[in-house]
Coordinates of C-alpha atoms in Angstrom, one line a residue:
X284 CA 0.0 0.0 0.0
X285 CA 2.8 2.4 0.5
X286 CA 4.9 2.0 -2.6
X287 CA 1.4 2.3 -4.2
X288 CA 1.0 6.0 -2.3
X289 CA 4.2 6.8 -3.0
X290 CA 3.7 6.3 -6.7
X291 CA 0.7 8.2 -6.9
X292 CA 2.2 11.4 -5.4
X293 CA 5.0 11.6 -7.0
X294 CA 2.6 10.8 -10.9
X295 CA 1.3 14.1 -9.7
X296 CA 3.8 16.3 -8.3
X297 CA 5.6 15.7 -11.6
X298 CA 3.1 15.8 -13.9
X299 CA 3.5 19.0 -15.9
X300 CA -0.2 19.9 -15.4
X301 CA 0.1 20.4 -11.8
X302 CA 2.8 23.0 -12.4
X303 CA 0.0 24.7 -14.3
X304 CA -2.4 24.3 -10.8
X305 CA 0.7 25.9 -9.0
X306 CA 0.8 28.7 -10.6
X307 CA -2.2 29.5 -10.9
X308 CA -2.3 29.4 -14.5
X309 CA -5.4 31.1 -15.9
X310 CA -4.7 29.5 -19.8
X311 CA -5.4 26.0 -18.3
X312 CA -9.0 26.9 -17.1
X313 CA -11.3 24.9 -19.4
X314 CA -8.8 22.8 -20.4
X315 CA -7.5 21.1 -16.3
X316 CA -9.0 20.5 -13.2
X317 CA -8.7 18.6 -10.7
X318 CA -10.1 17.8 -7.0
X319 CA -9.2 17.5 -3.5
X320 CA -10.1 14.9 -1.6
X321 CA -9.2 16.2 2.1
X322 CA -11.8 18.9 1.0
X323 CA -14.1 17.2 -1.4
X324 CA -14.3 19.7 -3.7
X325 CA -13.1 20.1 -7.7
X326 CA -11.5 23.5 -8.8
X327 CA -10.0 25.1 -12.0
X328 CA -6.3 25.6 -11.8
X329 CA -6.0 29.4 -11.1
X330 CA -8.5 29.1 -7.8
X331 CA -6.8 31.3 -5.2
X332 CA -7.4 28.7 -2.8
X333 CA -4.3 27.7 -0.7
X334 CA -2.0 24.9 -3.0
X335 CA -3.6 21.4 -2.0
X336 CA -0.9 18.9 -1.0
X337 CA -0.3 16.7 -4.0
X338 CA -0.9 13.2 -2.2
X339 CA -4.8 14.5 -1.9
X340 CA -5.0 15.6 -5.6
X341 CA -6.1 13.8 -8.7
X342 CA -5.8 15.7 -12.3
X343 CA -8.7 15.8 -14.6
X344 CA -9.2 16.5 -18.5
X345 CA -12.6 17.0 -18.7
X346 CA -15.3 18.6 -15.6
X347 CA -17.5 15.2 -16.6
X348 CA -14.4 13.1 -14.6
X349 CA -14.0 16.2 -12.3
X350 CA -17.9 15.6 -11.4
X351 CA -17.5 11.6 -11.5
X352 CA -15.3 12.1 -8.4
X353 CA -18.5 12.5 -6.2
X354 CA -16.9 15.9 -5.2
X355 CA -18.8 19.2 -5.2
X356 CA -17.8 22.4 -7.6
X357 CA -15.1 25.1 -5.5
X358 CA -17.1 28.1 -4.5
X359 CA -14.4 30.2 -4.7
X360 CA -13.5 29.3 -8.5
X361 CA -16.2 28.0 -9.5
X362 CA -15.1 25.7 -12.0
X363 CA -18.7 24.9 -13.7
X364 CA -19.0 28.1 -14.8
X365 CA -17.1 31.3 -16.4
X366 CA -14.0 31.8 -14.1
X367 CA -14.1 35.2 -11.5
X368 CA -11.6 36.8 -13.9
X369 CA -13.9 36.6 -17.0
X370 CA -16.9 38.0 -14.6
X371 CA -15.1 40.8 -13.7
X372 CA -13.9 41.8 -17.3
X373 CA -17.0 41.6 -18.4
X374 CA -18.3 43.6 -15.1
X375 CA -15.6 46.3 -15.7
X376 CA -16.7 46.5 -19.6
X377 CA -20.4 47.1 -18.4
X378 CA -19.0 49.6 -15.8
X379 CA -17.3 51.2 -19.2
X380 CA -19.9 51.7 -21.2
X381 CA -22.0 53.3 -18.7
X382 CA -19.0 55.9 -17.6
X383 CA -19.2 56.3 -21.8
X384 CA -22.8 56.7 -22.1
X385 CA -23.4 58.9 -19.4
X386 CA -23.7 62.9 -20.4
X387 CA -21.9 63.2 -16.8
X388 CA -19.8 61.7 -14.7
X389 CA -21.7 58.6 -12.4
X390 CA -20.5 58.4 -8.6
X391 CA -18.5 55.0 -7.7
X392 CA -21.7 54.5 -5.6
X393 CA -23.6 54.8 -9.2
X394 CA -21.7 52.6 -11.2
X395 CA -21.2 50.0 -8.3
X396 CA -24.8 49.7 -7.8
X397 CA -25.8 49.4 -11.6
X398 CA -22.7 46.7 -12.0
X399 CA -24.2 44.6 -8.8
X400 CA -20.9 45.1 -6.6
X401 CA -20.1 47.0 -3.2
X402 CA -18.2 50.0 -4.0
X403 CA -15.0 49.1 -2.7
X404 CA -14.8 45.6 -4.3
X405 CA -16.1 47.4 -7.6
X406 CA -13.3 50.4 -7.1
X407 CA -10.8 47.4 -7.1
X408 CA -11.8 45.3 -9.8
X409 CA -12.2 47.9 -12.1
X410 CA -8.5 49.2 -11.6
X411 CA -6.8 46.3 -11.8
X412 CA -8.1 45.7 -14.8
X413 CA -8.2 48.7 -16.5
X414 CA -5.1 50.2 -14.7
X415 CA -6.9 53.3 -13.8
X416 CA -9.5 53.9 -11.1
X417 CA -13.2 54.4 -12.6
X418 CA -12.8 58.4 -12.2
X419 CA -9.7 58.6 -13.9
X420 CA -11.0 56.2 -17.0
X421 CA -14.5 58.8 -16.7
X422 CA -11.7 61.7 -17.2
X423 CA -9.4 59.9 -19.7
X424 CA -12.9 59.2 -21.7
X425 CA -14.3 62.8 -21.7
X426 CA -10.5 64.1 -22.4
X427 CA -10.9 62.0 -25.7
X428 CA -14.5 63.5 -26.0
X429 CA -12.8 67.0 -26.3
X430 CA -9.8 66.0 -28.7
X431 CA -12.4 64.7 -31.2
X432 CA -14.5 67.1 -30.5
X433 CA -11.9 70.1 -31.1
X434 CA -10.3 68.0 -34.0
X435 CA -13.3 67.5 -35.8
X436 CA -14.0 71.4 -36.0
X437 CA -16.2 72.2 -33.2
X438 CA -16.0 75.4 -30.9
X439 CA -13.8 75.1 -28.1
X440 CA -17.2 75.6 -26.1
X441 CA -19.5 72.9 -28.0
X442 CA -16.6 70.3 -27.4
X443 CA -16.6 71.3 -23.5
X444 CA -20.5 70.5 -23.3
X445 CA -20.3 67.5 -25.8
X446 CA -17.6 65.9 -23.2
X447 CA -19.9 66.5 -20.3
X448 CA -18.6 69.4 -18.5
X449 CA -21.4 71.2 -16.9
X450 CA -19.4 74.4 -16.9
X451 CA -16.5 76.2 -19.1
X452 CA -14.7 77.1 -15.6
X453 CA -13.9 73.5 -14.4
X454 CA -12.8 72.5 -18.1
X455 CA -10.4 75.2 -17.9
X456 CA -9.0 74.5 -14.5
X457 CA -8.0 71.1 -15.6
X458 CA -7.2 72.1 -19.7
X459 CA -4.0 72.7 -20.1
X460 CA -3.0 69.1 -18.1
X461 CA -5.6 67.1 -20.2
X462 CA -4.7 68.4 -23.6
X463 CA -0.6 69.1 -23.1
X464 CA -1.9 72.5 -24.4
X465 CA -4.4 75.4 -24.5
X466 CA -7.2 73.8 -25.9
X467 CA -7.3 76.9 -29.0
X468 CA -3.7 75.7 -29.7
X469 CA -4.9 71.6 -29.5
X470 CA -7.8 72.6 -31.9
X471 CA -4.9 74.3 -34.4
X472 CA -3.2 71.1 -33.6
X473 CA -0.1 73.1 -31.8
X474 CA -0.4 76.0 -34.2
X475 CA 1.6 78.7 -32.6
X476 CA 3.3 76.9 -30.0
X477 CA 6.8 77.3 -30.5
X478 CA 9.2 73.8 -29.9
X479 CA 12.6 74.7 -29.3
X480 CA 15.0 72.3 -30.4
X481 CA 18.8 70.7 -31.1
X482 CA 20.6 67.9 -32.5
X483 CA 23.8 66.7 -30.6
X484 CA 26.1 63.3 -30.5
X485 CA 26.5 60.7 -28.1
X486 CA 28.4 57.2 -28.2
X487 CA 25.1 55.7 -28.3
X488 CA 24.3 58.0 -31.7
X489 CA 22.5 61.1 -32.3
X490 CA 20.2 63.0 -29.9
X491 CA 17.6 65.6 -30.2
X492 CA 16.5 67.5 -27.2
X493 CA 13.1 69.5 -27.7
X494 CA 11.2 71.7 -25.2
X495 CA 8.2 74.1 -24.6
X496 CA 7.7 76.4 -22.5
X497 CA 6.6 74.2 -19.6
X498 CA 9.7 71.8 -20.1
X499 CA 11.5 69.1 -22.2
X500 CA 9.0 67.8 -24.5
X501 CA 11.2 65.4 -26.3
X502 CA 14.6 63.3 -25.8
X503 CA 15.0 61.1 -29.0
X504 CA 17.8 59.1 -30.0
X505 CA 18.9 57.3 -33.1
X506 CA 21.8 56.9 -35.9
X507 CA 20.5 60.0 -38.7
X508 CA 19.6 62.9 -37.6
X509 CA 17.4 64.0 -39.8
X510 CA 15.2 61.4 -39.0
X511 CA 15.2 62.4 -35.4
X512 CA 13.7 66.0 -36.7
X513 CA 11.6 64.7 -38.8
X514 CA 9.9 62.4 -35.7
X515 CA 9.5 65.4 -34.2
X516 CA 8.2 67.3 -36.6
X517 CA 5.3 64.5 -37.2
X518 CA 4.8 64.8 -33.2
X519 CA 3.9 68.4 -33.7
X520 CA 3.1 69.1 -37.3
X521 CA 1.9 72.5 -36.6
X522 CA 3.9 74.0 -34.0
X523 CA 6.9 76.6 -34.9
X524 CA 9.8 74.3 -34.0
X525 CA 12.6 77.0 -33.8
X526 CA 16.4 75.4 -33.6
X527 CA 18.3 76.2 -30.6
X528 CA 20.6 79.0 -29.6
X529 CA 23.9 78.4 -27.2
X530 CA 22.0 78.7 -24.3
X531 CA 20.2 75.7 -25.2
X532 CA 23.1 73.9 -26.5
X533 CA 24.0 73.9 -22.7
X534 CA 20.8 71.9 -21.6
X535 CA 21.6 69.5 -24.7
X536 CA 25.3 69.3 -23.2
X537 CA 23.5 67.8 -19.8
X538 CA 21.3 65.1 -21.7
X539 CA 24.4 63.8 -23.3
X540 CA 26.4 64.1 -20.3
X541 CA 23.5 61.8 -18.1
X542 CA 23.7 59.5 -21.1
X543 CA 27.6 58.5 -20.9
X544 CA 27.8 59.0 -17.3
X545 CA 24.8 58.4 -15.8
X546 CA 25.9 58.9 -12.3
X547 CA 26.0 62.5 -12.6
X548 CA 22.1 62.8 -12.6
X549 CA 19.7 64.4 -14.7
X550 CA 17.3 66.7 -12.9
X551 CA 15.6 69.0 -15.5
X552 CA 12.2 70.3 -15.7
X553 CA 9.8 67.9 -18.0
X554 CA 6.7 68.8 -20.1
X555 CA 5.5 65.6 -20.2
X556 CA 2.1 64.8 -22.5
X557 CA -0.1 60.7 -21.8
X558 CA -3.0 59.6 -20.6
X559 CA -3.4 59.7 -16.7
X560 CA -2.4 55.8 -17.0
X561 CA 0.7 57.0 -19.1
X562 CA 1.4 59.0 -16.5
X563 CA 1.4 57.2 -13.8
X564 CA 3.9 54.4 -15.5
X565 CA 6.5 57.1 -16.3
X566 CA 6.6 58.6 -13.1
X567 CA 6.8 55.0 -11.4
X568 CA 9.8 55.0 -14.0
X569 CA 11.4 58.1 -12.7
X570 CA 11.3 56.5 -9.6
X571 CA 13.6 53.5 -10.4
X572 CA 17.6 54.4 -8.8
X573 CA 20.3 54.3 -11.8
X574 CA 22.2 50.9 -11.6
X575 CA 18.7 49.2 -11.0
X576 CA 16.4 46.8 -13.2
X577 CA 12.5 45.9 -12.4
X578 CA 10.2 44.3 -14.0
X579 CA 6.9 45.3 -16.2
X580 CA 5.2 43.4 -13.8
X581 CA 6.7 45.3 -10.4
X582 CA 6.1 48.0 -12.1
X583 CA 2.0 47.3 -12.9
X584 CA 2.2 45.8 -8.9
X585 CA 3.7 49.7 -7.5
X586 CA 1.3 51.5 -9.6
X587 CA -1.7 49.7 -8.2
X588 CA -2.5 47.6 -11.3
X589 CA -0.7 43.9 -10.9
X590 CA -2.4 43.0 -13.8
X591 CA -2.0 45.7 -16.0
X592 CA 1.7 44.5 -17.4
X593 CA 0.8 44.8 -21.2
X594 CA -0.6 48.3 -20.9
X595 CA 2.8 49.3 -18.9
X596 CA 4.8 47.6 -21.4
X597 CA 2.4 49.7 -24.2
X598 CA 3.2 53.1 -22.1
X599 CA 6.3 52.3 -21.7
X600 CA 7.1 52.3 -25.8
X601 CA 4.9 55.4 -26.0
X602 CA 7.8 57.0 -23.9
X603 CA 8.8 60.0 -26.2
X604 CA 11.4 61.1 -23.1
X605 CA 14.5 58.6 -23.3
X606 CA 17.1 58.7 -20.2
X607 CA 15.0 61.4 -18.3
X608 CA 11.8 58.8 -18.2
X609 CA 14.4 55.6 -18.3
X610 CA 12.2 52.9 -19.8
X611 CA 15.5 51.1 -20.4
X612 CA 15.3 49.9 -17.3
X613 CA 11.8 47.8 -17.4
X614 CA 13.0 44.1 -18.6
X615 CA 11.2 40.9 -18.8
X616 CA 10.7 38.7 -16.3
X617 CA 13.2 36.7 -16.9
X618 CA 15.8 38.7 -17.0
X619 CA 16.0 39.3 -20.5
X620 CA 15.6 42.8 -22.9
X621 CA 12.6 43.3 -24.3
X622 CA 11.5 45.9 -27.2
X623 CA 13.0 49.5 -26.9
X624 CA 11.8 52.4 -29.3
X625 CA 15.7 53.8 -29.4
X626 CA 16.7 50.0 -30.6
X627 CA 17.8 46.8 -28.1
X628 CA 21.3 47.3 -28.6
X629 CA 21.1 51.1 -27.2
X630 CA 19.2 49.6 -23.8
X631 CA 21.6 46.9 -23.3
X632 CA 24.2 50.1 -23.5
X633 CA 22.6 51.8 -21.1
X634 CA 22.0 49.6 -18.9
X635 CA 25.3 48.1 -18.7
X636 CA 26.8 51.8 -18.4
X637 CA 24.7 52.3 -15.1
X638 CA 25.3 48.9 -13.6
X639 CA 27.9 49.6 -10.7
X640 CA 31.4 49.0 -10.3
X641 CA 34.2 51.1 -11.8
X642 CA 33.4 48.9 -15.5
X643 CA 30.3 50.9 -16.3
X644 CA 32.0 53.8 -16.6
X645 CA 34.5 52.6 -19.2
X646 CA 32.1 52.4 -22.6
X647 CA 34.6 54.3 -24.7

């Protein structure tokens, strides 16, 4: 009897499928299952239920052998029906529609009611899996509202009512940080705003530094130059972009200084232009010391959003900022590089430059 108990813990413990049940991987859900006999119950493999011992486990193909155990369906993943994670989304996409649909702006105490959740559960859900909380999504949405609504030719005031706002004032208190812009300028699509700019070198290539009045707009890098201008140029086709004078040349003189040495810091003011999700990645960004690594997944867990890697990975290649917001530092899980809008070969550069010891310094 023992040899035969031995055998059947260790068929499961090494069974590739039950590395799936550890991990909780949500891919195997209608496809594993398996049941517990100290508890008498059957789950789906990414039930958050503590890990079952694997002497009390039995693997399944199909729920019909799952069910022929006798055993009664997990409450808390209930693995006879759509799994919590596919509730929610679809929860979080009704919540969506109504913030869309609505000519205001619902309470959480609204939207939590008309989804069938308590507010703070709802609150929760909702930013996990959209990465913003459900007032920031309802101010991302009627931000959108106003850019189409100024782009399509519409008065500065029928795009402020279209997107809801009850009241010019309030649109214009908050104007300038939705649109990156006055919202007369955003409807001229930057006509009139004046981009001052200049081209430099580094070992890594060229570089061209841009600001407005507010800040540095821009930090681009690549091997032509032109190219560079021209990116920028499509970034704000109708604003005067106005090459620098020596004064400038001084600030450009910093960038490449922080991007051969980066120990020396780069502390410069920043006009920086995303979403509120956008936003909230590149400042979590800023926040990463030079010689250091994380994740896109640390990085989704500090903003709040654990689930949220793909749309950090997204914001993370919209990054128009290189070196001051250092996206170069976001790698895989694994350890490995991943995608980088300035090219692999210039984040494996950088990051091996800022890695301590006295060989990061020596790149010449």
């Amino acid at each position: 009897m023992t040899t035969v108990h031995k055998a059947a813990i260790s068929s499961v413990a090494d069974d590739p499928r039950w590395a799936r049940i550890v991990g909780r991987d949500k891919t195997a859900d209608g496809h594993l299952w398996y049941s517990v006999s100290t508890t008498g119950v059957y789950c789906r493999p990414s039930c958050p239920s503590r890990t079952a011992n694997p002497r009390n486990v039995q693997l399944h193909d199909s729920i019909e052998s799952a069910r022929a155990t006798g055993f009664r369906p997990c409450q808390r993943c209930n693995p006879e029906g759509p799994s919590l994670e596919y509730e929610n989304a679809n929860l979080v996409a009704k919540a969506c529609r109504l913030i869309e649909e609505s000519e205001g702006e619902p309470s959480l105490e609204e939207l939590a009611d008309r989804v069938g959740r308590s507010p703070s559960y709802f609150h929760r859900v909702f930013k996990a899996v959209t990465g913003l909380t459900p007032k920031n999504y309802a101010a991302a949405h009627r931000a959108e509202k106003v850019r189409q609504g100024l782009a399509s030719g519409n008065t500065v005031t029928e795009a402020i009512y279209d997107a809801g706002f009850n009241s010019s004032g309030r649109f214009y208190e908050k104007s300038t940080g939705m649109l990156g812009m006055t919202p007369s300028q955003y409807r001229a699509g930057g006509a009139n705003e004046e981009i001052r700019f200049a081209v430099g070198q580094t070992s890594l290539g060229a570089i061209l530094v841009a600001s407005s009045r507010k800040g540095v707009v821009s930090i681009l890098l690549g091997d032509d130059p032109d190219k560079l201008v021209h990116d920028l140029q499509d970034r704000f086709p109708k604003a005067r972009l106005v090459g620098a004078n020596r004064d400038y040349d001084a600030l450009v003189a910093r960038v490449v200084g922080f991007v051969e040495k980066p120990g020396v810091g780069l502390d410069l003011p920043l006009d920086v232009r995303g979403t509120a999700f956008q936003q909230r990645v590149w400042q979590a960004l800023r926040e990463i010391p030079v010689g250091e690594t994380i994740s896109y997944a640390e990085i989704a867990r500090r903003i709040g959003s654990p689930h949220a890697m793909r749309a950090v990975a997204g914001a993370c290649a919209a990054n128009k900022l290189a070196v001051a917001i250092p996206c170069h530092r976001v790698i895989r899980n694994d350890g490995a590089l991943s995608g980088y809008a300035w090219g692999v070969e210039r984040k494996r550069a950088l990051i091996d430059r800022e890695a301590p010891g006295p060989e990061s310094s020596d790149h010449a």
